mmCIF file of C-alpha atoms in Angstrom:
data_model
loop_
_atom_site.group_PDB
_atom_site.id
_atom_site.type_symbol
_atom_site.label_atom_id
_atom_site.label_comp_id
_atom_site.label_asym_id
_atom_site.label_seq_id
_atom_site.Cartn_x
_atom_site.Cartn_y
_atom_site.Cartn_z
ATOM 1 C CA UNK Z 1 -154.033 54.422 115.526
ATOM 2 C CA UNK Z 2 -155.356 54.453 111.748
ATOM 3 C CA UNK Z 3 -154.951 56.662 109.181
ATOM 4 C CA UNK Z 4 -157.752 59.087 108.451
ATOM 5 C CA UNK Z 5 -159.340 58.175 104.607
ATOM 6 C CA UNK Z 6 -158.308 60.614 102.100
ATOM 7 C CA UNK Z 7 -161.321 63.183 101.113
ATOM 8 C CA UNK Z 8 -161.445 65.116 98.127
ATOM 9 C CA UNK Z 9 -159.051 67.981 98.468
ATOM 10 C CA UNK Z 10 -160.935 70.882 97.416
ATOM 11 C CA UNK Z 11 -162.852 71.210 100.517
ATOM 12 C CA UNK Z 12 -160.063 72.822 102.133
ATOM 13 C CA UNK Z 13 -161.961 74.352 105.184
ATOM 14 C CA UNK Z 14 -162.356 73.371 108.600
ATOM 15 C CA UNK Z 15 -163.803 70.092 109.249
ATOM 16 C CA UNK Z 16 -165.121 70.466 112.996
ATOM 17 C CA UNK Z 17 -165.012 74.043 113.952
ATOM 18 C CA UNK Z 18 -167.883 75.422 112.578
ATOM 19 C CA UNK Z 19 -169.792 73.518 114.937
ATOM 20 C CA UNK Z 20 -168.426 75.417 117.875
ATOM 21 C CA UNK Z 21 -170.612 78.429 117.529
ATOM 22 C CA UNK Z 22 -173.115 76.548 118.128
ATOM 23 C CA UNK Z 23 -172.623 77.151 121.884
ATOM 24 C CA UNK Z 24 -172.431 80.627 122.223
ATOM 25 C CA UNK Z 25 -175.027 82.243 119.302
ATOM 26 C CA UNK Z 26 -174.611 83.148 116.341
ATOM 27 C CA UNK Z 27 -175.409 86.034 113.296
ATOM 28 C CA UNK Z 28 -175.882 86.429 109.751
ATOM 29 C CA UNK Z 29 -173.197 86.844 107.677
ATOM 30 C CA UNK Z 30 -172.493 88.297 104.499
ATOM 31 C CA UNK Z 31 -171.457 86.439 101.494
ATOM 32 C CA UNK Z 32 -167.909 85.913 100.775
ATOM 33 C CA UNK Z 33 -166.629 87.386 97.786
ATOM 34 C CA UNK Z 34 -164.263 84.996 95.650
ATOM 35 C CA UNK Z 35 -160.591 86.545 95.278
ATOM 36 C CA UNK Z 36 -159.432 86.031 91.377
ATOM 37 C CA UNK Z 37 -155.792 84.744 90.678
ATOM 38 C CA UNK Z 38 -153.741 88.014 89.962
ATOM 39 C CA UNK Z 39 -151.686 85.893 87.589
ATOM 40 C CA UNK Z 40 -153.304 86.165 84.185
ATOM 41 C CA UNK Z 41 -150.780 85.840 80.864
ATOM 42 C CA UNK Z 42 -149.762 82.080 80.706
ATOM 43 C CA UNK Z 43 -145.782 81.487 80.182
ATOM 44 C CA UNK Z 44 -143.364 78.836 79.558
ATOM 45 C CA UNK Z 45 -142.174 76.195 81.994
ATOM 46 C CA UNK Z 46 -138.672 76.737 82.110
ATOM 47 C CA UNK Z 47 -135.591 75.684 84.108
ATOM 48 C CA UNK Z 48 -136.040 79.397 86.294
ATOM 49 C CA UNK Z 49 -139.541 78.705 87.253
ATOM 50 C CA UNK Z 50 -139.608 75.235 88.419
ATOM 51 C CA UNK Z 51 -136.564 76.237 90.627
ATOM 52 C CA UNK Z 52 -138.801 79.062 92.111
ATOM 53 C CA UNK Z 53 -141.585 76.386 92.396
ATOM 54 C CA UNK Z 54 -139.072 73.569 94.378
ATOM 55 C CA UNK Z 55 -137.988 76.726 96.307
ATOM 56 C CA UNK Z 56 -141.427 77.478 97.205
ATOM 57 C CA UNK Z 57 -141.895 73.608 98.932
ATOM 58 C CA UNK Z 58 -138.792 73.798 100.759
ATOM 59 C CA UNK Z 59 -138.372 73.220 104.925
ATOM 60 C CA UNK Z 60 -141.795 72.595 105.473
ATOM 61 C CA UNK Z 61 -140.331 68.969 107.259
ATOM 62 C CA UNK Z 62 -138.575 71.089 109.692
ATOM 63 C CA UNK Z 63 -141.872 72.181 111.710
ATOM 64 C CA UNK Z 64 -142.944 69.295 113.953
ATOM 65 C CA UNK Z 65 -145.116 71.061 116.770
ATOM 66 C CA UNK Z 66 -146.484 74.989 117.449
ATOM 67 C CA UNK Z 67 -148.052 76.608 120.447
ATOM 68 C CA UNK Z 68 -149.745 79.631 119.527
ATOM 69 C CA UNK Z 69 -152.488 82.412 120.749
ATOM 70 C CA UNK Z 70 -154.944 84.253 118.454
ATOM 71 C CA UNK Z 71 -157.897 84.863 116.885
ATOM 72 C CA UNK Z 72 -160.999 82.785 114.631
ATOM 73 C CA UNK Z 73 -163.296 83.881 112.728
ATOM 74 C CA UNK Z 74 -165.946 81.742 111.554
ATOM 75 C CA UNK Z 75 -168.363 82.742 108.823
ATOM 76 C CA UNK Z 76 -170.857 80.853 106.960
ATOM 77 C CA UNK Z 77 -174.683 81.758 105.528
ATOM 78 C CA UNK Z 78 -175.557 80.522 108.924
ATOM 79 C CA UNK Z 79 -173.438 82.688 111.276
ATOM 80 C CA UNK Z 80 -170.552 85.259 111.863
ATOM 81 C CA UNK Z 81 -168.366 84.403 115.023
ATOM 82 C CA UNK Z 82 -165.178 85.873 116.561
ATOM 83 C CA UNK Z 83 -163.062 83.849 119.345
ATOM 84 C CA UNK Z 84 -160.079 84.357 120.873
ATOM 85 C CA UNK Z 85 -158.052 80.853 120.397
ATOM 86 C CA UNK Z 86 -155.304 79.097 121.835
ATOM 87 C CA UNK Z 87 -153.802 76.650 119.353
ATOM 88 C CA UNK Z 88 -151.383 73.412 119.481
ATOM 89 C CA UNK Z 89 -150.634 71.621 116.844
ATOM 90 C CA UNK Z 90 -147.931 67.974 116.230
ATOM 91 C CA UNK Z 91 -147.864 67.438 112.753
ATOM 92 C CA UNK Z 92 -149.584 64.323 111.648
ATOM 93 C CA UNK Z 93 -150.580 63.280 115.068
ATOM 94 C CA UNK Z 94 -153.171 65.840 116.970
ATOM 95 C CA UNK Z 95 -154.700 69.740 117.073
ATOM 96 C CA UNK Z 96 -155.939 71.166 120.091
ATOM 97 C CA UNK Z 97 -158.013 74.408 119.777
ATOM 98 C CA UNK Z 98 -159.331 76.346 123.044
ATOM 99 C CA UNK Z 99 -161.726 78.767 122.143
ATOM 100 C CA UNK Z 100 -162.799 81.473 124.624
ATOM 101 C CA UNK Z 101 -165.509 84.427 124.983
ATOM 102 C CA UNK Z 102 -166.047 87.006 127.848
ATOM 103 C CA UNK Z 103 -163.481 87.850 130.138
ATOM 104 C CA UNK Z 104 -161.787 84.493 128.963
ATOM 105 C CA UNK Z 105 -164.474 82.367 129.383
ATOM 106 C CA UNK Z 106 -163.259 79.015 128.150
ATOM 107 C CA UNK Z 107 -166.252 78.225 125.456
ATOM 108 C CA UNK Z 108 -165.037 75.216 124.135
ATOM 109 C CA UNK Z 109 -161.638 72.614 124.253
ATOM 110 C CA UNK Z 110 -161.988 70.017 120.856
ATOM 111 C CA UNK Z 111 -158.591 67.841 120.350
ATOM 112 C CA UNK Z 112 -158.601 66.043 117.075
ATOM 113 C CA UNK Z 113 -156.862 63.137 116.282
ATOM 114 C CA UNK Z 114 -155.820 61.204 113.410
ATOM 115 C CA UNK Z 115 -158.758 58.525 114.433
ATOM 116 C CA UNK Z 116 -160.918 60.154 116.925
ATOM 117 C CA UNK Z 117 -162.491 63.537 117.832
ATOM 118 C CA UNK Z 118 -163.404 64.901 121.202
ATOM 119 C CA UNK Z 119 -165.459 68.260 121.551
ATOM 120 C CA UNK Z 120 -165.976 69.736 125.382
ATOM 121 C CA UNK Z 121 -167.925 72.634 126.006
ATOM 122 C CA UNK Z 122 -168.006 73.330 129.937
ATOM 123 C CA UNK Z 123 -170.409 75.631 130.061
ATOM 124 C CA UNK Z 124 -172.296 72.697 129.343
ATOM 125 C CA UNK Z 125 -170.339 69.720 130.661
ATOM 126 C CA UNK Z 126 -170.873 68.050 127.660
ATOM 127 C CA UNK Z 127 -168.103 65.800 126.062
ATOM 128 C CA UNK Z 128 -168.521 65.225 122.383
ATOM 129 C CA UNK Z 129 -166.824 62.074 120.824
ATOM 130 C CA UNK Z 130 -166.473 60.390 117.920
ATOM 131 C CA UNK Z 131 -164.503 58.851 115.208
ATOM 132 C CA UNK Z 132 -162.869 61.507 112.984
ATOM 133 C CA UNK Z 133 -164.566 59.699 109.872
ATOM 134 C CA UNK Z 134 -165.861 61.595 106.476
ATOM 135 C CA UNK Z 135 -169.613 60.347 108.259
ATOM 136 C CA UNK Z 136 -168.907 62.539 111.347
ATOM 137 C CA UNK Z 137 -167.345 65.381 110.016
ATOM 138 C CA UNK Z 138 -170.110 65.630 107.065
ATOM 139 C CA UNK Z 139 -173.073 65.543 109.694
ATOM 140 C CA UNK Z 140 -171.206 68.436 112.054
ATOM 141 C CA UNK Z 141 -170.396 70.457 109.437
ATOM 142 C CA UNK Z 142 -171.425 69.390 106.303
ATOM 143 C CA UNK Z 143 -168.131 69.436 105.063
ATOM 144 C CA UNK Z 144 -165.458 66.986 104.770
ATOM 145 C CA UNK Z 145 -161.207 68.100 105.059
ATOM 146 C CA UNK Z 146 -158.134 66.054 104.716
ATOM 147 C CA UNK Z 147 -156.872 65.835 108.294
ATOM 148 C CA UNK Z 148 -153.205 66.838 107.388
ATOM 149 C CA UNK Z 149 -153.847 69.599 105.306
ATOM 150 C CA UNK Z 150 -156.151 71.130 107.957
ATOM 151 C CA UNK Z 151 -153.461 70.625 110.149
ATOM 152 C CA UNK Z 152 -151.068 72.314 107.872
ATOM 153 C CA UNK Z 153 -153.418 74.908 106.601
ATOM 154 C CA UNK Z 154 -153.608 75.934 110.591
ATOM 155 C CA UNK Z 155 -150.283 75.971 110.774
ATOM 156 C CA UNK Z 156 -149.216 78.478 107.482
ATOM 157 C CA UNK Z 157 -148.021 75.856 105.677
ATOM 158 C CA UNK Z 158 -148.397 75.705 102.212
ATOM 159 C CA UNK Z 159 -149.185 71.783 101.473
ATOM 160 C CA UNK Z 160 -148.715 70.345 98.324
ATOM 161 C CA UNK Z 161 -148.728 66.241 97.797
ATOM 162 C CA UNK Z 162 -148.611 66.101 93.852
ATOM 163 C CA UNK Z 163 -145.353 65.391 91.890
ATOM 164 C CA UNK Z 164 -143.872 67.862 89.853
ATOM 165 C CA UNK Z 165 -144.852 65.314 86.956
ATOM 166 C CA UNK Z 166 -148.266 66.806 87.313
ATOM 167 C CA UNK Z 167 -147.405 70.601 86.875
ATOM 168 C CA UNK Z 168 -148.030 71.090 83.500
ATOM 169 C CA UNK Z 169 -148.210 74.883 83.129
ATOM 170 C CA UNK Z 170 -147.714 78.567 84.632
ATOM 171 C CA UNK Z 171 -149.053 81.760 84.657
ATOM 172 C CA UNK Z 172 -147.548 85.544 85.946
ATOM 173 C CA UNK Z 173 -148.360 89.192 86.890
ATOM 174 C CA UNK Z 174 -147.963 91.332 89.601
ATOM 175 C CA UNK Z 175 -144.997 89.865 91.047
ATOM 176 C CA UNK Z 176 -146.336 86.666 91.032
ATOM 177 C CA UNK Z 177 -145.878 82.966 89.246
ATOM 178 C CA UNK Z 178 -149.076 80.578 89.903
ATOM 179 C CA UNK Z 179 -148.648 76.958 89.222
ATOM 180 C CA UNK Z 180 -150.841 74.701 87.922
ATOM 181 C CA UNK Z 181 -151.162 70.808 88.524
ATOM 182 C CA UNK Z 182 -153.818 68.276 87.554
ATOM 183 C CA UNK Z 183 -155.465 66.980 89.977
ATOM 184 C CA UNK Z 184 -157.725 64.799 88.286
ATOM 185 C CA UNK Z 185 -160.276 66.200 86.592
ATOM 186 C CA UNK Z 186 -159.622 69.514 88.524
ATOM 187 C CA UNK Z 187 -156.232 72.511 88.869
ATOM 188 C CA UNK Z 188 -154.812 72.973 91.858
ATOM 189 C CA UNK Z 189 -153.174 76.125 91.643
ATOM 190 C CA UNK Z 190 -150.162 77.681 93.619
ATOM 191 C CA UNK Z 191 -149.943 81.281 93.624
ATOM 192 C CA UNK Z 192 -146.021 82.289 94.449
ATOM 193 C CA UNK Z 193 -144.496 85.240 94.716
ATOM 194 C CA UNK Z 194 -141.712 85.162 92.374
ATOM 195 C CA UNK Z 195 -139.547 87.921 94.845
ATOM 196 C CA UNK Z 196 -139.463 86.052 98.541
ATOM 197 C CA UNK Z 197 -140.666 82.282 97.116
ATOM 198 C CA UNK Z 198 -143.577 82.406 99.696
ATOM 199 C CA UNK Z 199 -146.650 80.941 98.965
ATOM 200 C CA UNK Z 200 -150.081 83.260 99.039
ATOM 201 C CA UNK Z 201 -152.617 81.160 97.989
ATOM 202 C CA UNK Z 202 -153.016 77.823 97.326
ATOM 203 C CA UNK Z 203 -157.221 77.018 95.197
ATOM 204 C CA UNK Z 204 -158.599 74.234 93.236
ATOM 205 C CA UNK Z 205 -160.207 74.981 90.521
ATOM 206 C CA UNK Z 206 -162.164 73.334 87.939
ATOM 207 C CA UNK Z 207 -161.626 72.909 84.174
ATOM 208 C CA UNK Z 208 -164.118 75.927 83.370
ATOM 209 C CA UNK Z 209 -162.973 77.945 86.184
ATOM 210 C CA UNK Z 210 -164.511 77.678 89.387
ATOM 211 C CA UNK Z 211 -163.146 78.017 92.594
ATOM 212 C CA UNK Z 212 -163.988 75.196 94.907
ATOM 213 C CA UNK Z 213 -162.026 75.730 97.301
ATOM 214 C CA UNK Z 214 -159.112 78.067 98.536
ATOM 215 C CA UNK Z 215 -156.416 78.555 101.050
ATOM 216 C CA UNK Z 216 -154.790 82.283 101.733
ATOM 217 C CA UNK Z 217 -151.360 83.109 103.533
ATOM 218 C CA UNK Z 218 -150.378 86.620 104.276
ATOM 219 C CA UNK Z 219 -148.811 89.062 106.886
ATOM 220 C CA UNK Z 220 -145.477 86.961 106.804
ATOM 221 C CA UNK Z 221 -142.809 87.030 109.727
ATOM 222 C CA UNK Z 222 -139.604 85.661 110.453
ATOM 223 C CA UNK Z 223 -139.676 83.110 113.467
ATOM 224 C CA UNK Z 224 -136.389 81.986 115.462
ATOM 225 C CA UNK Z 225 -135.253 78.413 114.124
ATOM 226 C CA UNK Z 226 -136.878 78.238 111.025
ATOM 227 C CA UNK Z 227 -135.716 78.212 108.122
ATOM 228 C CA UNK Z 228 -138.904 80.500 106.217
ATOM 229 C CA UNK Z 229 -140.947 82.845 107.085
ATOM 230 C CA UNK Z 230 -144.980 81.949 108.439
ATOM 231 C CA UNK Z 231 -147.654 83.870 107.449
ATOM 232 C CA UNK Z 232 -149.474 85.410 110.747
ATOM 233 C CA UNK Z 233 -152.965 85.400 108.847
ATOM 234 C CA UNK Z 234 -154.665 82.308 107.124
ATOM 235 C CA UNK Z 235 -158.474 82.623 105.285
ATOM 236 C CA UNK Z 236 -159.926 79.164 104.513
ATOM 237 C CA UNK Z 237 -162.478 79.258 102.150
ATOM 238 C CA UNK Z 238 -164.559 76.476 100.741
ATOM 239 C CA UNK Z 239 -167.299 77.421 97.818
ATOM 240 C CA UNK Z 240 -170.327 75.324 97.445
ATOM 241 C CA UNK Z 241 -172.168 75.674 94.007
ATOM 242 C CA UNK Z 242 -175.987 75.469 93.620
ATOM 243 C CA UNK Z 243 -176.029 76.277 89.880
ATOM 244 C CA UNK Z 244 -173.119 77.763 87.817
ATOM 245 C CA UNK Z 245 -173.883 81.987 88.540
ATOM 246 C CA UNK Z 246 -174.891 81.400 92.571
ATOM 247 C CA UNK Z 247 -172.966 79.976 95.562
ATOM 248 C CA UNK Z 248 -172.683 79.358 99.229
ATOM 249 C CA UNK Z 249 -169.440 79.922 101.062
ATOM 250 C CA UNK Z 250 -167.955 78.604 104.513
ATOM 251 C CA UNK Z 251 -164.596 80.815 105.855
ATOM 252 C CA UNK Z 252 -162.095 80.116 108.908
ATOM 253 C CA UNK Z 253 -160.510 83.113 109.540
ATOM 254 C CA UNK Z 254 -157.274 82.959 111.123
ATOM 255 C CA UNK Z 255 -154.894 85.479 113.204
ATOM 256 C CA UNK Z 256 -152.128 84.704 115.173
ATOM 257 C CA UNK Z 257 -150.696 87.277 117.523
ATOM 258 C CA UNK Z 258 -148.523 85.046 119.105
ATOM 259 C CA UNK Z 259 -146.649 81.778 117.996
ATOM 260 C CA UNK Z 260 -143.739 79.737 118.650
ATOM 261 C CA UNK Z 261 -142.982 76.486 115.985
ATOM 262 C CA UNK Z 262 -141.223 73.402 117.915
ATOM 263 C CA UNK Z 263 -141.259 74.682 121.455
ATOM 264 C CA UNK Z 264 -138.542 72.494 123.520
ATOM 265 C CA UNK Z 265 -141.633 71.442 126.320
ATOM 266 C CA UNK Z 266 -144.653 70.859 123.819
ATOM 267 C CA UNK Z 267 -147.521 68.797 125.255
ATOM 268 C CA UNK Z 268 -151.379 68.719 124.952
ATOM 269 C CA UNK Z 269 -153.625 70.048 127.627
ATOM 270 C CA UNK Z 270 -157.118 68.606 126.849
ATOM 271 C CA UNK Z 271 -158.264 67.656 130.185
ATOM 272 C CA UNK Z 272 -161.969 67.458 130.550
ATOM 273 C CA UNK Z 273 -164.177 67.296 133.103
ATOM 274 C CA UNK Z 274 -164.547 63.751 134.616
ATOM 275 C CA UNK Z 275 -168.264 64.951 136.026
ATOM 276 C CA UNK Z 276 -169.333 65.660 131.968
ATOM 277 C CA UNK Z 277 -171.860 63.988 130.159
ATOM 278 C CA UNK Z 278 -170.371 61.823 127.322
ATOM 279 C CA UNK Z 279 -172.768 61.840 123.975
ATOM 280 C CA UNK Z 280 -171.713 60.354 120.463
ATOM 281 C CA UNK Z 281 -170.985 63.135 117.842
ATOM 282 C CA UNK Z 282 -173.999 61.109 116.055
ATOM 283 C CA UNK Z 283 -176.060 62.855 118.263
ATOM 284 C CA UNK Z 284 -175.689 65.991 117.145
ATOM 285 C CA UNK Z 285 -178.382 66.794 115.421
ATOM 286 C CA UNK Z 286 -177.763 69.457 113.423
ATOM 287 C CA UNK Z 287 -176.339 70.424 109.619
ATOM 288 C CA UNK Z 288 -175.025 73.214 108.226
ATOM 289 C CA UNK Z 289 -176.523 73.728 104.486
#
């Protein structure tokens, strides 16, 4: 199985999902306000604060799989959707999201892979495949994600791959300590609160201050078996800019009522139709703008 390309990591949001409202109608939505960092005098890197920052990173290797039930919300220019979901997630192997409307109505089943994609909607009968490639997602969506920080970002957890080498400054207020690293010619920016070391919000931002993209915990609760506490709401937001006063957002809204993180029997249920017709993802032909 081969490893899904690394994308640029400010487009945070959803890669597939967007897609599935396609099958059951959609609305207009309203635009998506940005949320500004509530951290805004800059202080000194000392010893206290990168402890609070390690602090912030640690256990996230102790959740392997999760099994929950909730609620998405997808909102774009486009459209304004609300599912009930069903969610299971292996880190750094698979996600399987059931989406249903009506009385339970199973809309759609999508299981995403580290190399492949598969989208069923059996109200339809139609099976969707295709490569889980930067092509593919970009022509369902438009948009592009990292395939472990989606995962991740479904999940609660607060992913961050660059070295502490790269955090080269800090800002507080309100109870909380953002971080900043370079991430080439952009910030990445993680917002922590300085009292219970969770992370709220993880954006990255460029050098004159926009927000390209941003990821938002809250609502945290205390799980058996593990070893910090998951927030039970996550808002993916990705910003695109058509000059430097207007933009266009895309949201995932995320609500979990009901979650457990490495259940002792975990296992996939994506079991589609034998009777449905198989098209390439290529042949969607649609695009988000």
């Amino acid at each position: 199985m081969s490893a899904l390309p690394s994308f640029s990591k400010y487009l945070f949001l959803v890669a597939l999902f967007l897609v599935l409202t396609f099958f059951f109608g959609c609305r207009t939505a309203k635009e998506i306000p940005k949320s500004d960092l509530s951290t805004k005098a800059e202080t000194q890197l000392d010893s206290s604060l990168l402890q609070l920052f390690e602090r912030s990173m640690e256990g996230i290797a102790t959740f392997k799989t999760m099994h929950g039930y909730g609620s998405m919300q997808i909102r774009t220019p486009e459209m304004n959707q609300r599912l009930n979901c069903t969610m299971r997630i292996k880190r750094g192997e698979a996600m399987q999201l059931t989406g249903s409307i009506f009385f339970g109505i199973t809309a759609f089943d999508a299981l995403l892979r580290t190399d492949s994609v598969f989208l069923y909607s059996p109200l339809e009968k139609r099976l969707y495949v295709g490569e889980n490639s930067p092509a593919n997602l970009q022509r369902i969506t438009g948009l592009s994600a990292n395939f472990s920080d989606l995962i991740d970002a479904f999940l609660g957890l607060p992913r961050v791959d660059t070295a502490t080498a790269f955090l080269y400054k800090a800002s507080i207020g309100d109870g909380k300590v953002a971080f900043f690293l370079k991430n080439g010619e952009l910030d990445e920016v993680i917002e922590v609160d300085s009292a219970t070391t969770a992370v709220e919000s993880l954006r990255l931002i460029t050098r004159d201050g926009k927000t390209l993209g941003a990821i938002f915990f809250s609502g945290f609760e205390t799980l058996q078996r593990l070893p910090r506490p998951l927030p039970k709401e996550v808002e993916l937001v990705a910003y695109d800019y058509t000059s430097d006063s207007t933009y266009t957002s895309r949201q995932v809204f995320i609500r979990y009522n009901e979650r457990e993180v490495n259940p002792e029997n975990f296992a996939f249920t994506f079991a589609p139709s034998k009777k449905a017709t198989v098209y390439r993802i290529e042949q969607l032909q649609m695009r988000f703008r």
